[in-house]
GROMACS .gro file of C-alpha atoms in nm:
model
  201
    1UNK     CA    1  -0.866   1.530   0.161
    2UNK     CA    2  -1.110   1.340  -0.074
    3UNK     CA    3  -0.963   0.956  -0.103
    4UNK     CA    4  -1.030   0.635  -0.222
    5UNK     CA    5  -0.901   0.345  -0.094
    6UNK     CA    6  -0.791   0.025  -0.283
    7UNK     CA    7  -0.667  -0.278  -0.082
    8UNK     CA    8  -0.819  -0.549   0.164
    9UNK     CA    9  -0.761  -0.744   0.485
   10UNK     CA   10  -0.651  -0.568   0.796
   11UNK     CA   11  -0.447  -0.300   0.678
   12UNK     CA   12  -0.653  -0.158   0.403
   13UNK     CA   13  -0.948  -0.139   0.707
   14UNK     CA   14  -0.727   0.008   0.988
   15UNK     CA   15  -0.629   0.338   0.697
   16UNK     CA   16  -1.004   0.369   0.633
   17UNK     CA   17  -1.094   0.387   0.995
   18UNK     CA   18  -0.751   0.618   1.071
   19UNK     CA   19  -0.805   0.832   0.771
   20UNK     CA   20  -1.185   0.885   0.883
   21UNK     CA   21  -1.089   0.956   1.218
   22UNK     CA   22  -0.815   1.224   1.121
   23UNK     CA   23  -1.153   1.388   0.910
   24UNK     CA   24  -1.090   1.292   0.568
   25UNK     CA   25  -1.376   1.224   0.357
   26UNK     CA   26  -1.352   0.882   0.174
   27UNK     CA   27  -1.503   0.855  -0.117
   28UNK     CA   28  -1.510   0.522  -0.169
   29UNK     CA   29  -1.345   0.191  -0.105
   30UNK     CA   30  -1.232  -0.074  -0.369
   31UNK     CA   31  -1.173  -0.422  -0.236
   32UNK     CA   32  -1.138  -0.730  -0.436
   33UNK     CA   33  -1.478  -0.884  -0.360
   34UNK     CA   34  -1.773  -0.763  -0.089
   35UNK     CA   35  -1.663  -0.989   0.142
   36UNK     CA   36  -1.382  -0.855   0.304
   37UNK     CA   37  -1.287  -0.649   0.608
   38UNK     CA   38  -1.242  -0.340   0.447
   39UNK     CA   39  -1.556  -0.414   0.264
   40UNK     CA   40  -1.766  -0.460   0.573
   41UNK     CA   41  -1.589  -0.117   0.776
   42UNK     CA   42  -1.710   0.084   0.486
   43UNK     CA   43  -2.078  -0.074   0.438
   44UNK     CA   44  -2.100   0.005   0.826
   45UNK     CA   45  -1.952   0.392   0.734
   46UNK     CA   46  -2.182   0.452   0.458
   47UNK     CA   47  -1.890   0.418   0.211
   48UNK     CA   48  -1.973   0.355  -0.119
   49UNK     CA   49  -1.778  -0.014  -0.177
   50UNK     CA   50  -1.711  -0.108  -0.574
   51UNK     CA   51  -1.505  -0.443  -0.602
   52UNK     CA   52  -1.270  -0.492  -0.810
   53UNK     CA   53  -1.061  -0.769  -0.852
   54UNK     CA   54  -0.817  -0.729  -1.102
   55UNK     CA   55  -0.841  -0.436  -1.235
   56UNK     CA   56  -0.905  -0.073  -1.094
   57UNK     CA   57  -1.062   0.172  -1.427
   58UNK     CA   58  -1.145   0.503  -1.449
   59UNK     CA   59  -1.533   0.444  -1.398
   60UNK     CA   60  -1.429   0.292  -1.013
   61UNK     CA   61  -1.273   0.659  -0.919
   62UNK     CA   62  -1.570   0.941  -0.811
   63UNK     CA   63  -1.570   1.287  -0.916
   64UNK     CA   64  -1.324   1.510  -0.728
   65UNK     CA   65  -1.119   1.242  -0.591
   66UNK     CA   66  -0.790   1.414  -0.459
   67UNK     CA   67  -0.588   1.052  -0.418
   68UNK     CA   68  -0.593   0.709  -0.471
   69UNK     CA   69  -0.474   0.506  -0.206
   70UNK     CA   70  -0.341   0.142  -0.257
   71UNK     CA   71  -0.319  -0.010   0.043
   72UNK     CA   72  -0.256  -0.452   0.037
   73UNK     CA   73  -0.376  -0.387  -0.313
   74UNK     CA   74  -0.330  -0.660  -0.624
   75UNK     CA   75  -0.566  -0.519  -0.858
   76UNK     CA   76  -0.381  -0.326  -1.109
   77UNK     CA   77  -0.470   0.038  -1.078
   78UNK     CA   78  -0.471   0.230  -1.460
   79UNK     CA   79  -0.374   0.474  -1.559
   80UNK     CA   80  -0.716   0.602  -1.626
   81UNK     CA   81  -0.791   0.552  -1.250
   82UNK     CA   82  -0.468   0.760  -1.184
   83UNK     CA   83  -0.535   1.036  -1.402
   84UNK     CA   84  -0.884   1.107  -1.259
   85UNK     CA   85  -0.752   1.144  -0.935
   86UNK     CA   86  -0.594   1.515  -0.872
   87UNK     CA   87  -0.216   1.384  -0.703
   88UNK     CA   88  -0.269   1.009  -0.904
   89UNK     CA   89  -0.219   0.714  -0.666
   90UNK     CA   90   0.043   0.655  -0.362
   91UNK     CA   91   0.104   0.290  -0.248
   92UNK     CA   92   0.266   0.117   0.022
   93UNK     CA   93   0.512  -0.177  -0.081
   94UNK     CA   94   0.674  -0.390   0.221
   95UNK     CA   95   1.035  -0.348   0.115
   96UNK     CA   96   1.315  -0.113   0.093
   97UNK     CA   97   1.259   0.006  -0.271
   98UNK     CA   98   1.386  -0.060  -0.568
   99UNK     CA   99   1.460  -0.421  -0.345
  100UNK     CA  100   1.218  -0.716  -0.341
  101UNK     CA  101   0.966  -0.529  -0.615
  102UNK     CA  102   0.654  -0.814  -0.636
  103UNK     CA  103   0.419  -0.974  -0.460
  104UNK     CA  104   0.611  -1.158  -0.218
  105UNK     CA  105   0.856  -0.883  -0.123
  106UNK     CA  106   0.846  -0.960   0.313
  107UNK     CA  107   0.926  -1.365   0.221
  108UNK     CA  108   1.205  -1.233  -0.018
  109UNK     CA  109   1.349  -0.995   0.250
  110UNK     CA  110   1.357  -1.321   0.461
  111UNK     CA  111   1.486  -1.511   0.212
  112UNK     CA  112   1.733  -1.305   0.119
  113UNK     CA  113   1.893  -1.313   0.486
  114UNK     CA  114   1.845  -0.924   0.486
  115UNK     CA  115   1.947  -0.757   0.799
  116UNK     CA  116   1.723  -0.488   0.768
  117UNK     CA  117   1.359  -0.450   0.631
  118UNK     CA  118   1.153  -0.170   0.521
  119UNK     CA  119   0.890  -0.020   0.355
  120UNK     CA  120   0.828   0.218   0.113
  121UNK     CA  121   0.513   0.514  -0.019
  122UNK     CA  122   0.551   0.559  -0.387
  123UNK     CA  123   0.370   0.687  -0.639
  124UNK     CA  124   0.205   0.383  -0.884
  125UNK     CA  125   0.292   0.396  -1.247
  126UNK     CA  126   0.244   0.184  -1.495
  127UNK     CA  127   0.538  -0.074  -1.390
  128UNK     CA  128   0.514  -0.322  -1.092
  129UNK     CA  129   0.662  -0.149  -0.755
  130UNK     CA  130   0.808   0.136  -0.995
  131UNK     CA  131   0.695   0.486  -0.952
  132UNK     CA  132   0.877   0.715  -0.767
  133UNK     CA  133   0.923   0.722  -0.359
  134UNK     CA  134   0.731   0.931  -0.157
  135UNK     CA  135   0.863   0.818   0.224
  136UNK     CA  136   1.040   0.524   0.323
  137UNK     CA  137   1.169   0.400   0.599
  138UNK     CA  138   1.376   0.116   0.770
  139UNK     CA  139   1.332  -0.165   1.038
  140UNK     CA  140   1.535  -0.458   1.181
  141UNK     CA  141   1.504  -0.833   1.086
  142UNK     CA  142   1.519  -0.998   1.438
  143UNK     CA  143   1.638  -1.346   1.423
  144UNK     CA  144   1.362  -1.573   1.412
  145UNK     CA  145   1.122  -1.391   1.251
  146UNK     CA  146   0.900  -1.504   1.006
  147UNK     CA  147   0.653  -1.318   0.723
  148UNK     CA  148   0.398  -1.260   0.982
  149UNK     CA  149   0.557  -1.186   1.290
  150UNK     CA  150   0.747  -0.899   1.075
  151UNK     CA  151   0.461  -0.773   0.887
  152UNK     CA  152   0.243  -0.767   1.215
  153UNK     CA  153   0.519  -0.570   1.441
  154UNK     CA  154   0.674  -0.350   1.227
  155UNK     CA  155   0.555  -0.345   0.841
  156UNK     CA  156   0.233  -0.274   0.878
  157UNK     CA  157   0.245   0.035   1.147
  158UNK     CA  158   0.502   0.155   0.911
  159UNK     CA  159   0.292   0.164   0.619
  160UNK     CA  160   0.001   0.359   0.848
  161UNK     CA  161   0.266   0.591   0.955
  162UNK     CA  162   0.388   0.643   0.578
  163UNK     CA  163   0.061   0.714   0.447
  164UNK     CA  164   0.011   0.927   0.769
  165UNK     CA  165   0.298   1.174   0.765
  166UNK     CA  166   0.306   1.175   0.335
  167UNK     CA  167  -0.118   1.272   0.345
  168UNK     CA  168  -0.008   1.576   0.641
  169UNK     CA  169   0.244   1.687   0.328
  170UNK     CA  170  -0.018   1.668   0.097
  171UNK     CA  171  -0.270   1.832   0.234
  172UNK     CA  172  -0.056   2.117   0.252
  173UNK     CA  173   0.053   2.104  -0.147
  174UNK     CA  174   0.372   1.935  -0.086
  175UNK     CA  175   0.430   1.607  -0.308
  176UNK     CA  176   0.671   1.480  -0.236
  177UNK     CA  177   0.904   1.227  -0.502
  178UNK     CA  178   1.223   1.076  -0.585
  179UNK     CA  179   1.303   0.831  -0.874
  180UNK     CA  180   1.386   0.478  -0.756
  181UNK     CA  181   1.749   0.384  -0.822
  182UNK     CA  182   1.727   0.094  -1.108
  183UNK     CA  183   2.072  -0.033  -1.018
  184UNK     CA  184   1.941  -0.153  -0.700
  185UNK     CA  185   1.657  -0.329  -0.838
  186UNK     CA  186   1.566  -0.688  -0.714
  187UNK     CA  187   1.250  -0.897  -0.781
  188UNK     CA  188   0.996  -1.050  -0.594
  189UNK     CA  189   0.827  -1.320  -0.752
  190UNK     CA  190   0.512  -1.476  -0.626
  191UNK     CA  191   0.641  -1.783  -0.387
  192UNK     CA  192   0.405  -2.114  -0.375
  193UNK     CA  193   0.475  -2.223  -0.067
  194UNK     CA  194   0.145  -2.252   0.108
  195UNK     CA  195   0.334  -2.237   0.435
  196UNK     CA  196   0.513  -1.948   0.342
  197UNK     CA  197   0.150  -1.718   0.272
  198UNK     CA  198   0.233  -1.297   0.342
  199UNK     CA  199  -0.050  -1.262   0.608
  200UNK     CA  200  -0.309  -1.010   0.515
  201UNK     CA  201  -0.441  -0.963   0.862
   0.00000   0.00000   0.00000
């Protein structure tokens, strides 16, 4: 599978260096700025690295790129970008979707009181959080737990093993894809809390 990979911090780095090691070939990596962890694991790969900040175009997406992936990504990804990729663009969103769409969805699943937290692969459109779900799955809110002590032990290995088992599908020619039930819909507005910050690492 020929890839890109949108995103920064820890978990954009950890599906580079997974996705390289299950002999994908990635054609390049788009973090927000060069200085950044995913940044530096592709530099040391030989990875082509194009920042982009806000906005992911068409001219940031090689040739004969089969997917986009969009992993801790906030630059919005066109759809120019999408189209020039063969299956479009799959990202991973820290919530149960259609709940807690936004950038703050693991604060609003704790601010909500939810009982149960998840995380869902879905294919990006041109809404925020909207495009239909690939694989999702489910995990328990233990009482105490905070933004980073949930992301850490259970969020993020979810979103590897999303992007893991949905990529085995693909590579065979199964795409997989459900609409996202709009009734259920909740939003996740960006909190200012400086105390509050979704890790990234």
């Amino acid at each position: 599978m020929r890839i890109v990979i949108a995103g920064h911090g820890w978990f954009a780095a950890k599906l580079l260096v997974e996705r390289l090691h299950l002999g994908d070939k990635v054609l390049a990596v788009l973090p927000p700025t060069q200085i950044d962890r995913l940044a530096a694991v592709a530099s040391s790969s030989g990875i082509r690295v194009t920042p982009a900040p806000s906005r992911v175009g068409a001219d940031c997406i090689p040739e004969g790129t089969d997917v986009i992936l969009a992993a801790h990504a906030h630059a919005y990804i066109g759809a120019d970008a999408r189209r020039k990729a063969q299956y479009g663009a799959l990202g991973y969103h820290p919530s149960l979707l259609p709940r807690h769409r936004g950038m703050d969805a693991v604060r609003w699943t704790l601010r909500a009181g939810d009982a149960i937290a998840g995380g869902t692969l879905y294919w990006l459109d041109d809404g925020m959080d909207t495009g239909p779900i690939a694989a999702q799955d489910f995990c328990f809110v233990l009482p105490g737990d905070d933004a980073a002590t949930l992301w850490r032990r259970d969020l993020a290995p979810l979103g590897l093993r999303l992007f893991r088992q949905t990529l085995e599908l693909l590579n065979l020619g199964v795409v997989t894809a459900r609409p996202q039930l709009e009734a259920a819909a909740t939003l996740a507005p960006r909190l200012l809390d400086p105390s509050e910050i979704e890790p990234t690492t």
